[in-house]
Amino acid sequence: MPEDEETKQDEVAEEQEKTEQPAQDEAPAIPEAAEVAESPPTAQEEELLMARDTLLSAGIHIGTRMKTVDMEPFIYRVRPDGLFVLDVKKTDDRIRVAAKFLARFEATKVAAASTRLYAEEPVEKFCQVTGATPVVGRFIPGMLSNPLYPHRIEPEVLIVSDPRADAQAVKEAAAVGIPVVALCSTDNEFAGVDFVIPTNNKGRRALAVIYWLLARQVLRERGELPPDKDLPLTIDDFEAKMAREEEEI
């Protein structure tokens, strides 16, 4: 982006966000009152899968200070501190579409992978609720592509929590023709990815909310959960529980 365009964009953002507080590491949740004040509800709010203020307080819209050309269509604006902000409505729309797609597969033929620590618990709980296969921690080369590997899995669709961190899984899925659904932040590229859910894919609470919503919507699409009912597990159940020592590493 040309320097003069970036300058203009920053000036506009500063006018809109004079009261916004600085961001913290790992894209944490933004104080609810501040975020709602600068992003007033729209007519579309009632159509969201979850209350707008809950989504914002979880920080699902907070990206990074980097953006890729691939993610530009999902970026709402840039904050004065340089963080790019995602469009919550587009995230909501993508969760709905992804759920319809995933619901067409037999539960055991869906695999969800994550090498990110904060995504491991959400992935485990998503798989527990939906019957999918979890692949957390280090992705062993050959798990999808090597027919001689004793622990090889053969899913028909793969969900990844970050296509860069889960690059080996994405690479193997592409090699064997398995479609990939990926949670992508503003700094992700789409190589090897078939369908994108734009979201904060680094924050602990954000990952819990996204996987909880996706699990609930998949079950609703399958007809296993009434439209007015929630999951037996809460968002807190989906959130990674980290010891203080682990958080500081």
PDB file of C-alpha atoms in Angstrom:
ATOM      1  CA  MET A   1       0.000   0.000   0.000  1.00  0.00           C
ATOM      2  CA  PRO A   2       1.437   3.465  -0.892  1.00  0.00           C
ATOM      3  CA  GLU A   3       2.698   5.510   2.060  1.00  0.00           C
ATOM      4  CA  ASP A   4       0.263   8.395   1.464  1.00  0.00           C
ATOM      5  CA  GLU A   5      -2.707   5.966   1.493  1.00  0.00           C
ATOM      6  CA  GLU A   6      -1.505   4.442   4.766  1.00  0.00           C
ATOM      7  CA  THR A   7      -1.228   7.940   6.269  1.00  0.00           C
ATOM      8  CA  LYS A   8      -4.782   8.802   5.213  1.00  0.00           C
ATOM      9  CA  GLN A   9      -6.057   5.498   6.570  1.00  0.00           C
ATOM     10  CA  ASP A  10      -4.365   6.105   9.932  1.00  0.00           C
ATOM     11  CA  GLU A  11      -5.850   9.622  10.128  1.00  0.00           C
ATOM     12  CA  VAL A  12      -9.368   8.317   9.502  1.00  0.00           C
ATOM     13  CA  ALA A  13      -8.886   5.550  12.064  1.00  0.00           C
ATOM     14  CA  GLU A  14      -7.642   8.035  14.661  1.00  0.00           C
ATOM     15  CA  GLU A  15     -10.733  10.209  14.210  1.00  0.00           C
ATOM     16  CA  GLN A  16     -12.978   7.172  14.749  1.00  0.00           C
ATOM     17  CA  GLU A  17     -11.078   5.817  17.742  1.00  0.00           C
ATOM     18  CA  LYS A  18      -9.925   8.710  19.929  1.00  0.00           C
ATOM     19  CA  THR A  19     -10.983   6.856  23.060  1.00  0.00           C
ATOM     20  CA  GLU A  20      -9.647   3.409  22.174  1.00  0.00           C
ATOM     21  CA  GLN A  21      -7.076   1.836  24.488  1.00  0.00           C
ATOM     22  CA  PRO A  22      -3.799   0.276  23.304  1.00  0.00           C
ATOM     23  CA  ALA A  23      -3.760  -3.417  22.441  1.00  0.00           C
ATOM     24  CA  GLN A  24      -1.935  -6.024  24.463  1.00  0.00           C
ATOM     25  CA  ASP A  25      -0.029  -9.126  23.460  1.00  0.00           C
ATOM     26  CA  GLU A  26      -1.834 -12.150  21.976  1.00  0.00           C
ATOM     27  CA  ALA A  27      -4.699  -9.999  20.723  1.00  0.00           C
ATOM     28  CA  PRO A  28      -6.663  -9.985  24.007  1.00  0.00           C
ATOM     29  CA  ALA A  29     -10.302  -9.049  24.422  1.00  0.00           C
ATOM     30  CA  ILE A  30     -11.038  -5.329  24.172  1.00  0.00           C
ATOM     31  CA  PRO A  31     -13.066  -3.806  27.030  1.00  0.00           C
ATOM     32  CA  GLU A  32     -16.681  -4.265  26.048  1.00  0.00           C
ATOM     33  CA  ALA A  33     -17.845  -0.735  26.719  1.00  0.00           C
ATOM     34  CA  ALA A  34     -15.079   0.882  24.689  1.00  0.00           C
ATOM     35  CA  GLU A  35     -15.506  -1.407  21.679  1.00  0.00           C
ATOM     36  CA  VAL A  36     -19.287  -1.161  21.576  1.00  0.00           C
ATOM     37  CA  ALA A  37     -19.107   2.621  21.864  1.00  0.00           C
ATOM     38  CA  GLU A  38     -16.941   2.935  18.774  1.00  0.00           C
ATOM     39  CA  SER A  39     -18.783   0.209  16.826  1.00  0.00           C
ATOM     40  CA  PRO A  40     -22.506   0.856  17.358  1.00  0.00           C
ATOM     41  CA  PRO A  41     -24.914  -2.023  16.663  1.00  0.00           C
ATOM     42  CA  THR A  42     -26.339  -2.268  13.176  1.00  0.00           C
ATOM     43  CA  ALA A  43     -29.602  -3.632  11.815  1.00  0.00           C
ATOM     44  CA  GLN A  44     -27.743  -6.886  11.170  1.00  0.00           C
ATOM     45  CA  GLU A  45     -26.829  -7.396  14.818  1.00  0.00           C
ATOM     46  CA  GLU A  46     -29.881  -9.514  15.617  1.00  0.00           C
ATOM     47  CA  GLU A  47     -28.874 -11.878  12.798  1.00  0.00           C
ATOM     48  CA  LEU A  48     -25.548 -12.768  14.396  1.00  0.00           C
ATOM     49  CA  LEU A  49     -25.055 -16.225  15.892  1.00  0.00           C
ATOM     50  CA  MET A  50     -24.018 -14.623  19.187  1.00  0.00           C
ATOM     51  CA  ALA A  51     -24.593 -11.211  20.753  1.00  0.00           C
ATOM     52  CA  ARG A  52     -22.325  -8.618  19.192  1.00  0.00           C
ATOM     53  CA  ASP A  53     -20.917  -7.410  22.521  1.00  0.00           C
ATOM     54  CA  THR A  54     -19.969 -10.984  23.459  1.00  0.00           C
ATOM     55  CA  LEU A  55     -18.103 -11.436  20.183  1.00  0.00           C
ATOM     56  CA  LEU A  56     -16.307  -8.126  20.610  1.00  0.00           C
ATOM     57  CA  SER A  57     -15.382  -8.739  24.237  1.00  0.00           C
ATOM     58  CA  ALA A  58     -13.831 -12.061  23.172  1.00  0.00           C
ATOM     59  CA  GLY A  59     -11.718 -10.156  20.650  1.00  0.00           C
ATOM     60  CA  ILE A  60     -12.580 -12.318  17.640  1.00  0.00           C
ATOM     61  CA  HIS A  61     -12.268  -9.211  15.452  1.00  0.00           C
ATOM     62  CA  ILE A  62      -8.763  -8.208  16.557  1.00  0.00           C
ATOM     63  CA  GLY A  63      -6.124  -9.042  13.971  1.00  0.00           C
ATOM     64  CA  THR A  64      -2.410  -8.347  13.854  1.00  0.00           C
ATOM     65  CA  ARG A  65      -0.289  -5.406  12.695  1.00  0.00           C
ATOM     66  CA  MET A  66       0.261  -7.194   9.406  1.00  0.00           C
ATOM     67  CA  LYS A  67      -2.170  -7.835   6.592  1.00  0.00           C
ATOM     68  CA  THR A  68      -2.024  -9.891   3.426  1.00  0.00           C
ATOM     69  CA  VAL A  69      -3.691  -9.238   0.109  1.00  0.00           C
ATOM     70  CA  ASP A  70      -5.733 -12.415   0.656  1.00  0.00           C
ATOM     71  CA  MET A  71      -7.264 -11.081   3.874  1.00  0.00           C
ATOM     72  CA  GLU A  72      -8.043  -7.550   2.661  1.00  0.00           C
ATOM     73  CA  PRO A  73     -11.723  -8.319   1.873  1.00  0.00           C
ATOM     74  CA  PHE A  74     -12.310  -9.294   5.510  1.00  0.00           C
ATOM     75  CA  ILE A  75     -10.635  -6.261   7.118  1.00  0.00           C
ATOM     76  CA  TYR A  76     -12.953  -3.565   8.445  1.00  0.00           C
ATOM     77  CA  ARG A  77     -10.375  -0.925   9.386  1.00  0.00           C
ATOM     78  CA  VAL A  78      -7.003  -0.285  11.019  1.00  0.00           C
ATOM     79  CA  ARG A  79      -6.576   1.092  14.539  1.00  0.00           C
ATOM     80  CA  PRO A  80      -4.208   3.941  15.481  1.00  0.00           C
ATOM     81  CA  ASP A  81      -1.892   1.408  17.128  1.00  0.00           C
ATOM     82  CA  GLY A  82      -1.583  -0.410  13.793  1.00  0.00           C
ATOM     83  CA  LEU A  83      -3.768  -3.441  14.521  1.00  0.00           C
ATOM     84  CA  PHE A  84      -6.093  -4.434  11.707  1.00  0.00           C
ATOM     85  CA  VAL A  85      -9.705  -5.112  12.671  1.00  0.00           C
ATOM     86  CA  LEU A  86     -11.832  -7.833  11.075  1.00  0.00           C
ATOM     87  CA  ASP A  87     -15.483  -7.498  10.062  1.00  0.00           C
ATOM     88  CA  VAL A  88     -17.536  -9.444  12.634  1.00  0.00           C
ATOM     89  CA  LYS A  89     -20.474  -9.910  10.262  1.00  0.00           C
ATOM     90  CA  LYS A  90     -18.247 -11.580   7.686  1.00  0.00           C
ATOM     91  CA  THR A  91     -16.891 -13.890  10.367  1.00  0.00           C
ATOM     92  CA  ASP A  92     -20.447 -14.794  11.335  1.00  0.00           C
ATOM     93  CA  ASP A  93     -21.412 -15.441   7.707  1.00  0.00           C
ATOM     94  CA  ARG A  94     -18.384 -17.669   7.175  1.00  0.00           C
ATOM     95  CA  ILE A  95     -19.119 -19.760  10.269  1.00  0.00           C
ATOM     96  CA  ARG A  96     -22.603 -20.447   8.912  1.00  0.00           C
ATOM     97  CA  VAL A  97     -21.311 -21.502   5.500  1.00  0.00           C
ATOM     98  CA  ALA A  98     -18.517 -23.625   6.983  1.00  0.00           C
ATOM     99  CA  ALA A  99     -21.005 -25.386   9.269  1.00  0.00           C
ATOM    100  CA  LYS A 100     -23.285 -26.245   6.345  1.00  0.00           C
ATOM    101  CA  PHE A 101     -20.302 -27.673   4.494  1.00  0.00           C
ATOM    102  CA  LEU A 102     -18.937 -29.663   7.435  1.00  0.00           C
ATOM    103  CA  ALA A 103     -22.371 -31.055   8.297  1.00  0.00           C
ATOM    104  CA  ARG A 104     -22.456 -32.869   4.961  1.00  0.00           C
ATOM    105  CA  PHE A 105     -19.625 -35.168   6.040  1.00  0.00           C
ATOM    106  CA  GLU A 106     -19.791 -38.157   8.329  1.00  0.00           C
ATOM    107  CA  ALA A 107     -18.624 -36.929  11.735  1.00  0.00           C
ATOM    108  CA  THR A 108     -15.606 -39.241  11.925  1.00  0.00           C
ATOM    109  CA  LYS A 109     -14.456 -38.068   8.485  1.00  0.00           C
ATOM    110  CA  VAL A 110     -13.903 -34.538   9.767  1.00  0.00           C
ATOM    111  CA  ALA A 111     -10.495 -33.813  11.333  1.00  0.00           C
ATOM    112  CA  ALA A 112      -9.489 -30.674  13.240  1.00  0.00           C
ATOM    113  CA  ALA A 113      -5.827 -29.819  13.716  1.00  0.00           C
ATOM    114  CA  SER A 114      -3.846 -27.336  15.758  1.00  0.00           C
ATOM    115  CA  THR A 115      -0.238 -26.919  16.745  1.00  0.00           C
ATOM    116  CA  ARG A 116      -1.078 -23.702  18.619  1.00  0.00           C
ATOM    117  CA  LEU A 117      -1.296 -24.238  22.363  1.00  0.00           C
ATOM    118  CA  TYR A 118      -4.320 -21.971  22.843  1.00  0.00           C
ATOM    119  CA  ALA A 119      -6.258 -23.846  20.152  1.00  0.00           C
ATOM    120  CA  GLU A 120      -5.694 -27.354  21.481  1.00  0.00           C
ATOM    121  CA  GLU A 121      -8.491 -27.315  24.071  1.00  0.00           C
ATOM    122  CA  PRO A 122     -11.013 -25.693  21.697  1.00  0.00           C
ATOM    123  CA  VAL A 123     -10.175 -28.314  19.046  1.00  0.00           C
ATOM    124  CA  GLU A 124     -10.513 -31.159  21.543  1.00  0.00           C
ATOM    125  CA  LYS A 125     -13.888 -29.896  22.727  1.00  0.00           C
ATOM    126  CA  PHE A 126     -15.103 -29.265  19.172  1.00  0.00           C
ATOM    127  CA  CYS A 127     -14.277 -32.855  18.298  1.00  0.00           C
ATOM    128  CA  GLN A 128     -15.831 -34.188  21.500  1.00  0.00           C
ATOM    129  CA  VAL A 129     -19.104 -32.426  20.737  1.00  0.00           C
ATOM    130  CA  THR A 130     -19.277 -33.097  16.994  1.00  0.00           C
ATOM    131  CA  GLY A 131     -17.578 -36.505  16.771  1.00  0.00           C
ATOM    132  CA  ALA A 132     -14.695 -35.217  14.648  1.00  0.00           C
ATOM    133  CA  THR A 133     -11.095 -36.444  14.912  1.00  0.00           C
ATOM    134  CA  PRO A 134      -8.685 -34.177  16.845  1.00  0.00           C
ATOM    135  CA  VAL A 135      -5.069 -33.739  15.769  1.00  0.00           C
ATOM    136  CA  VAL A 136      -3.412 -31.519  18.363  1.00  0.00           C
ATOM    137  CA  GLY A 137       0.206 -30.762  19.064  1.00  0.00           C
ATOM    138  CA  ARG A 138       2.916 -31.519  16.520  1.00  0.00           C
ATOM    139  CA  PHE A 139       1.543 -32.756  13.208  1.00  0.00           C
ATOM    140  CA  ILE A 140       3.581 -35.834  12.299  1.00  0.00           C
ATOM    141  CA  PRO A 141       4.698 -35.763   8.635  1.00  0.00           C
ATOM    142  CA  GLY A 142       2.912 -38.482   6.714  1.00  0.00           C
ATOM    143  CA  MET A 143      -0.169 -38.522   8.953  1.00  0.00           C
ATOM    144  CA  LEU A 144      -2.341 -37.821   5.904  1.00  0.00           C
ATOM    145  CA  SER A 145      -0.104 -38.682   2.980  1.00  0.00           C
ATOM    146  CA  ASN A 146       1.958 -41.751   3.931  1.00  0.00           C
ATOM    147  CA  PRO A 147      -0.030 -44.994   3.535  1.00  0.00           C
ATOM    148  CA  LEU A 148       2.689 -46.865   5.450  1.00  0.00           C
ATOM    149  CA  TYR A 149       2.473 -44.654   8.540  1.00  0.00           C
ATOM    150  CA  PRO A 150       0.758 -46.751  11.262  1.00  0.00           C
ATOM    151  CA  HIS A 151      -1.160 -43.787  12.735  1.00  0.00           C
ATOM    152  CA  ARG A 152      -2.308 -42.364   9.421  1.00  0.00           C
ATOM    153  CA  ILE A 153      -5.783 -40.846   9.378  1.00  0.00           C
ATOM    154  CA  GLU A 154      -8.043 -40.537   6.341  1.00  0.00           C
ATOM    155  CA  PRO A 155     -10.448 -37.643   6.839  1.00  0.00           C
ATOM    156  CA  GLU A 156     -12.509 -36.189   4.027  1.00  0.00           C
ATOM    157  CA  VAL A 157     -12.178 -32.606   5.259  1.00  0.00           C
ATOM    158  CA  LEU A 158      -9.665 -30.844   7.519  1.00  0.00           C
ATOM    159  CA  ILE A 159     -10.063 -27.839   9.817  1.00  0.00           C
ATOM    160  CA  VAL A 160      -6.891 -25.978  10.804  1.00  0.00           C
ATOM    161  CA  SER A 161      -6.546 -23.288  13.444  1.00  0.00           C
ATOM    162  CA  ASP A 162      -3.833 -21.329  11.641  1.00  0.00           C
ATOM    163  CA  PRO A 163      -2.688 -22.258   8.113  1.00  0.00           C
ATOM    164  CA  ARG A 164       0.823 -20.972   8.825  1.00  0.00           C
ATOM    165  CA  ALA A 165       1.314 -22.788  12.123  1.00  0.00           C
ATOM    166  CA  ASP A 166      -0.437 -25.863  10.676  1.00  0.00           C
ATOM    167  CA  ALA A 167       1.437 -25.672   7.381  1.00  0.00           C
ATOM    168  CA  GLN A 168       2.396 -29.365   7.336  1.00  0.00           C
ATOM    169  CA  ALA A 169      -1.232 -30.430   7.722  1.00  0.00           C
ATOM    170  CA  VAL A 170      -2.335 -28.012   4.988  1.00  0.00           C
ATOM    171  CA  LYS A 171       0.419 -29.227   2.662  1.00  0.00           C
ATOM    172  CA  GLU A 172      -0.499 -32.882   3.092  1.00  0.00           C
ATOM    173  CA  ALA A 173      -4.219 -32.221   2.769  1.00  0.00           C
ATOM    174  CA  ALA A 174      -3.608 -30.462  -0.536  1.00  0.00           C
ATOM    175  CA  ALA A 175      -1.411 -33.332  -1.727  1.00  0.00           C
ATOM    176  CA  VAL A 176      -4.130 -35.934  -1.149  1.00  0.00           C
ATOM    177  CA  GLY A 177      -7.051 -33.766  -2.236  1.00  0.00           C
ATOM    178  CA  ILE A 178      -8.653 -33.079   1.144  1.00  0.00           C
ATOM    179  CA  PRO A 179     -10.462 -29.694   1.385  1.00  0.00           C
ATOM    180  CA  VAL A 180      -9.168 -27.380   4.106  1.00  0.00           C
ATOM    181  CA  VAL A 181     -11.246 -25.017   6.242  1.00  0.00           C
ATOM    182  CA  ALA A 182      -8.956 -22.546   8.021  1.00  0.00           C
ATOM    183  CA  LEU A 183      -9.259 -19.966  10.767  1.00  0.00           C
ATOM    184  CA  CYS A 184      -7.332 -17.004   9.358  1.00  0.00           C
ATOM    185  CA  SER A 185      -6.185 -13.739  10.903  1.00  0.00           C
ATOM    186  CA  THR A 186      -5.105 -10.646   9.001  1.00  0.00           C
ATOM    187  CA  ASP A 187      -1.563 -11.974   8.481  1.00  0.00           C
ATOM    188  CA  ASN A 188      -2.529 -15.297   6.857  1.00  0.00           C
ATOM    189  CA  GLU A 189      -2.300 -16.301   3.207  1.00  0.00           C
ATOM    190  CA  PHE A 190      -4.658 -18.736   1.523  1.00  0.00           C
ATOM    191  CA  ALA A 191      -2.235 -21.122  -0.195  1.00  0.00           C
ATOM    192  CA  GLY A 192      -3.653 -24.633   0.184  1.00  0.00           C
ATOM    193  CA  VAL A 193      -6.803 -23.351   1.900  1.00  0.00           C
ATOM    194  CA  ASP A 194     -10.234 -23.943   0.377  1.00  0.00           C
ATOM    195  CA  PHE A 195     -12.456 -21.996   2.766  1.00  0.00           C
ATOM    196  CA  VAL A 196     -11.562 -19.223   5.202  1.00  0.00           C
ATOM    197  CA  ILE A 197     -13.159 -18.184   8.495  1.00  0.00           C
ATOM    198  CA  PRO A 198     -11.700 -14.724   9.267  1.00  0.00           C
ATOM    199  CA  THR A 199     -10.991 -14.414  12.984  1.00  0.00           C
ATOM    200  CA  ASN A 200      -8.442 -13.772  15.680  1.00  0.00           C
ATOM    201  CA  ASN A 201      -6.714 -17.176  15.646  1.00  0.00           C
ATOM    202  CA  LYS A 202      -4.207 -16.414  18.410  1.00  0.00           C
ATOM    203  CA  GLY A 203      -6.296 -15.202  21.354  1.00  0.00           C
ATOM    204  CA  ARG A 204      -7.365 -17.802  23.891  1.00  0.00           C
ATOM    205  CA  ARG A 205     -10.930 -16.538  24.378  1.00  0.00           C
ATOM    206  CA  ALA A 206     -11.426 -15.823  20.687  1.00  0.00           C
ATOM    207  CA  LEU A 207     -10.488 -19.393  19.731  1.00  0.00           C
ATOM    208  CA  ALA A 208     -12.879 -20.780  22.347  1.00  0.00           C
ATOM    209  CA  VAL A 209     -15.757 -18.667  21.023  1.00  0.00           C
ATOM    210  CA  ILE A 210     -15.126 -19.527  17.367  1.00  0.00           C
ATOM    211  CA  TYR A 211     -14.873 -23.278  17.919  1.00  0.00           C
ATOM    212  CA  TRP A 212     -17.913 -23.218  20.241  1.00  0.00           C
ATOM    213  CA  LEU A 213     -19.980 -21.375  17.631  1.00  0.00           C
ATOM    214  CA  LEU A 214     -18.788 -23.656  14.846  1.00  0.00           C
ATOM    215  CA  ALA A 215     -19.598 -26.788  16.881  1.00  0.00           C
ATOM    216  CA  ARG A 216     -23.064 -25.513  17.765  1.00  0.00           C
ATOM    217  CA  GLN A 217     -23.813 -24.549  14.184  1.00  0.00           C
ATOM    218  CA  VAL A 218     -22.615 -27.910  12.815  1.00  0.00           C
ATOM    219  CA  LEU A 219     -24.946 -29.750  15.189  1.00  0.00           C
ATOM    220  CA  ARG A 220     -27.824 -27.469  14.216  1.00  0.00           C
ATOM    221  CA  GLU A 221     -27.168 -28.069  10.543  1.00  0.00           C
ATOM    222  CA  ARG A 222     -27.176 -31.832  11.157  1.00  0.00           C
ATOM    223  CA  GLY A 223     -30.491 -31.539  12.944  1.00  0.00           C
ATOM    224  CA  GLU A 224     -28.929 -32.848  16.169  1.00  0.00           C
ATOM    225  CA  LEU A 225     -29.470 -29.597  18.068  1.00  0.00           C
ATOM    226  CA  PRO A 226     -32.634 -27.434  17.919  1.00  0.00           C
ATOM    227  CA  PRO A 227     -32.108 -23.873  16.619  1.00  0.00           C
ATOM    228  CA  ASP A 228     -33.025 -22.426  20.006  1.00  0.00           C
ATOM    229  CA  LYS A 229     -30.761 -24.694  22.068  1.00  0.00           C
ATOM    230  CA  ASP A 230     -27.078 -24.382  23.010  1.00  0.00           C
ATOM    231  CA  LEU A 231     -24.331 -26.930  23.455  1.00  0.00           C
ATOM    232  CA  PRO A 232     -24.095 -28.930  26.688  1.00  0.00           C
ATOM    233  CA  LEU A 233     -20.594 -27.449  27.088  1.00  0.00           C
ATOM    234  CA  THR A 234     -19.998 -23.753  27.714  1.00  0.00           C
ATOM    235  CA  ILE A 235     -17.521 -21.414  26.067  1.00  0.00           C
ATOM    236  CA  ASP A 236     -15.491 -21.604  29.268  1.00  0.00           C
ATOM    237  CA  ASP A 237     -15.252 -25.364  28.745  1.00  0.00           C
ATOM    238  CA  PHE A 238     -13.786 -24.711  25.296  1.00  0.00           C
ATOM    239  CA  GLU A 239     -11.207 -22.218  26.550  1.00  0.00           C
ATOM    240  CA  ALA A 240      -7.623 -23.342  27.142  1.00  0.00           C
ATOM    241  CA  LYS A 241      -6.749 -23.608  30.817  1.00  0.00           C
ATOM    242  CA  MET A 242      -3.143 -22.512  31.170  1.00  0.00           C
ATOM    243  CA  ALA A 243      -0.961 -22.541  34.254  1.00  0.00           C
ATOM    244  CA  ARG A 244       0.742 -19.223  34.981  1.00  0.00           C
ATOM    245  CA  GLU A 245       4.177 -20.706  34.289  1.00  0.00           C
ATOM    246  CA  GLU A 246       3.055 -21.943  30.852  1.00  0.00           C
ATOM    247  CA  GLU A 247       1.592 -18.565  29.939  1.00  0.00           C
ATOM    248  CA  GLU A 248       4.914 -16.873  30.654  1.00  0.00           C
ATOM    249  CA  ILE A 249       6.930 -19.217  28.413  1.00  0.00           C
TER     250      ILE A 249
END
